[in-house]
Backbone as numpy.savetxt, mean C-alpha at the origin, in Angstrom:
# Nx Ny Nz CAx CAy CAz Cx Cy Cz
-9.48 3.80 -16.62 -9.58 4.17 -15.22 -8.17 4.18 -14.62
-8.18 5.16 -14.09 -6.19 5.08 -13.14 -7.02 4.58 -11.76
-6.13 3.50 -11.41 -6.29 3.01 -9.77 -5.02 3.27 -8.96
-5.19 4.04 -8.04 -4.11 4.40 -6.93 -3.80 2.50 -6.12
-2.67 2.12 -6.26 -2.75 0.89 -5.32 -1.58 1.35 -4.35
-2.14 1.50 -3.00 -1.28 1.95 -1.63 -0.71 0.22 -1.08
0.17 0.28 -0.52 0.81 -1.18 -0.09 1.75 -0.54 0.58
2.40 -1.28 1.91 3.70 -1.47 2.64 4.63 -2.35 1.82
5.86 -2.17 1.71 6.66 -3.37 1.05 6.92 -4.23 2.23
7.03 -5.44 1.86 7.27 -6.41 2.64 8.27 -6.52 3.68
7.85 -7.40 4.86 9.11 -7.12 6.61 9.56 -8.48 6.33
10.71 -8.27 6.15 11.61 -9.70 6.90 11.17 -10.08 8.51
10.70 -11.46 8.24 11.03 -11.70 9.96 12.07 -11.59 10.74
12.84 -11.93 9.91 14.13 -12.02 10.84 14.83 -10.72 10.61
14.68 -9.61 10.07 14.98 -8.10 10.10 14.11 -7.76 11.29
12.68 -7.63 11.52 11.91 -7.30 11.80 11.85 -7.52 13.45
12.33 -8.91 13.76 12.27 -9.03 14.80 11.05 -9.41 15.56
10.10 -9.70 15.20 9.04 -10.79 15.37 8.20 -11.06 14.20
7.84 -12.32 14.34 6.91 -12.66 13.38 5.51 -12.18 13.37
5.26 -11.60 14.08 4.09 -11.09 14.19 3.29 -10.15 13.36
4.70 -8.93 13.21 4.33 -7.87 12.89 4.51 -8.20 11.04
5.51 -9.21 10.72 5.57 -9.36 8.88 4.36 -10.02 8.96
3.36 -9.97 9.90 2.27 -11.37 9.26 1.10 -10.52 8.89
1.53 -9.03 9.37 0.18 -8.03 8.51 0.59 -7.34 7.64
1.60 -7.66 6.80 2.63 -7.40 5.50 2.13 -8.44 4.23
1.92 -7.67 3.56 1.60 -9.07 2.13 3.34 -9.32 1.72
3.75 -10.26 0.87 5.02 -10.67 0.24 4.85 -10.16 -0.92
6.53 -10.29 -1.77 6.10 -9.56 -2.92 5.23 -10.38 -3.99
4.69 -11.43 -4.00 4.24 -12.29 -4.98 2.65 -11.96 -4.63
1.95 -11.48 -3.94 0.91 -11.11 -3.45 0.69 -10.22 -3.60
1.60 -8.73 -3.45 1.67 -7.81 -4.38 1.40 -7.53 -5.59
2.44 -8.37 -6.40 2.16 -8.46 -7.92 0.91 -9.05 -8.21
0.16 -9.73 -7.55 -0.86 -10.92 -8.02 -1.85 -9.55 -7.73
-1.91 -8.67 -6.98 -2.94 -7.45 -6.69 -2.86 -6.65 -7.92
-1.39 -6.22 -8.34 -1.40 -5.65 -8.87 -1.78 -5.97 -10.67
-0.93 -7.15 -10.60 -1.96 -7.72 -12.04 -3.32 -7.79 -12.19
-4.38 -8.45 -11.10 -5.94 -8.14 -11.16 -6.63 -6.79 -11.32
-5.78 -6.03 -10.65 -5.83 -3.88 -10.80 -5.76 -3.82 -11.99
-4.51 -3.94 -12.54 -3.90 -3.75 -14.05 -5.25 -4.09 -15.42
-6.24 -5.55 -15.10 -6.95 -5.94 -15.64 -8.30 -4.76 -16.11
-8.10 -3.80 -14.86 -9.57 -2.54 -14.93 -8.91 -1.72 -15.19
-7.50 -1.13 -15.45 -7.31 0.17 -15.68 -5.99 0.19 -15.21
-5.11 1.84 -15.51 -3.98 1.87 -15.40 -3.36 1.99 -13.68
-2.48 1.20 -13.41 -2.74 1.00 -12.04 -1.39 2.01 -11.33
-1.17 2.83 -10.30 -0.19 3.45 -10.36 0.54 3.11 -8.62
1.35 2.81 -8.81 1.65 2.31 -7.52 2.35 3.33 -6.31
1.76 3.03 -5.25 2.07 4.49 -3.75 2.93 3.06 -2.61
3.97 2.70 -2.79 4.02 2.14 -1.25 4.35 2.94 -0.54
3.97 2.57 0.74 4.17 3.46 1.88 5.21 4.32 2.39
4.88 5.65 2.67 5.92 6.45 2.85 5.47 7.89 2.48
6.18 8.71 3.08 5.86 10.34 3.49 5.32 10.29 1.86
6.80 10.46 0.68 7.22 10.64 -0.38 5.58 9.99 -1.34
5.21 8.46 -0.76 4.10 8.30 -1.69 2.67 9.46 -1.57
2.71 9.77 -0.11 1.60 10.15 0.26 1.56 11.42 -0.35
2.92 12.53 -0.52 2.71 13.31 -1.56 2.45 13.08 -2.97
2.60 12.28 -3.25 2.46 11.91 -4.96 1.21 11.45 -5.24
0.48 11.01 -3.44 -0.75 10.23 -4.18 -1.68 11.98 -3.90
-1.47 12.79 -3.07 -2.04 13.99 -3.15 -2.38 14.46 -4.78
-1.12 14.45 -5.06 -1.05 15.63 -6.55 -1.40 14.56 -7.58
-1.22 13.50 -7.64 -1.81 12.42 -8.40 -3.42 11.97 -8.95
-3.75 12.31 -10.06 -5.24 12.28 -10.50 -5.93 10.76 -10.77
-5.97 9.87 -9.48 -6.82 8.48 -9.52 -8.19 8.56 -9.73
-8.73 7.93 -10.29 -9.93 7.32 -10.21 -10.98 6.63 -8.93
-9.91 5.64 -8.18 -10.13 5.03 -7.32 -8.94 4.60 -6.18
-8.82 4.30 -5.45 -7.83 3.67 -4.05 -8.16 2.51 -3.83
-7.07 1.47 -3.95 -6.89 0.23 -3.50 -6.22 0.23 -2.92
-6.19 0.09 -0.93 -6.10 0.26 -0.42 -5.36 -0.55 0.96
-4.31 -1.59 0.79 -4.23 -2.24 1.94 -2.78 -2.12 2.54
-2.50 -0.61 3.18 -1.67 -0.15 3.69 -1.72 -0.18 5.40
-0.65 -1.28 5.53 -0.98 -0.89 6.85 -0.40 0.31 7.92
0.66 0.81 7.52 1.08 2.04 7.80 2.24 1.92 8.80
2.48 2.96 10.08 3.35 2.88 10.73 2.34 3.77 12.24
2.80 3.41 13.16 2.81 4.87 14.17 1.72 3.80 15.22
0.58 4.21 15.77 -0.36 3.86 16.64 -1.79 3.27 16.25
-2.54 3.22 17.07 -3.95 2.70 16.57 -4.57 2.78 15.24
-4.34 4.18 14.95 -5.33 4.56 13.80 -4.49 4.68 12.44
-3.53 4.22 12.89 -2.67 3.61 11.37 -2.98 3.50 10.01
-3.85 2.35 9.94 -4.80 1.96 8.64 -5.58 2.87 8.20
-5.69 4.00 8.93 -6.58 4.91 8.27 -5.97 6.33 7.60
-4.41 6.42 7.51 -3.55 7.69 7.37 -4.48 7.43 6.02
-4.22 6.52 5.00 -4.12 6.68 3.99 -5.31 7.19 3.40
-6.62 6.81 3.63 -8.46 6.93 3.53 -8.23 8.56 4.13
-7.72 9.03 4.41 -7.38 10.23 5.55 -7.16 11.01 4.54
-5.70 10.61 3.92 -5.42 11.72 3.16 -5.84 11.96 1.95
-6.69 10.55 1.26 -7.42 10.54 0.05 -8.51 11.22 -0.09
């Protein structure tokens, strides 16, 4: 099985400028720990966020979307990605 796994890379707080916003960011050790349990069902291919993934996950032949991108822009954010899949 190929699994699409979509993710933001991780915000510095102190880049970021509040803590708020890295606290709906996974770290990279939470990442990997996703991505190893993925890895366990099938070949897992990784999209983090960005124009560049969202073309690749277009032309890209997955099986399935794992999905916890939180995105960029306004309200309906979390959903670019379910959007373009």
């Amino acid at each position: 099985m190929r699994i699409g796994f979509t993710y933001d890379d991780p915000v510095d707080k102190l880049s970021s400028g509040a803590e708020s916003i890295s606290c709906e960011y996974e770290d990279y050790r939470t990442l990997d720990w996703i991505h190893d349990c993925l890895s366990s069902l099938g070949n897992v291919i990784k999209f983090p966020w960005g124009r560049e993934s969202l073309i690749k996950l277009v032309n890209t032949n997955v099986d399935v979307i794992f999905n916890i991108t939180e995105a960029e822009g306004g309200r309906n954010r979390e959903s670019l990605v379910p959007a373009v899949a």
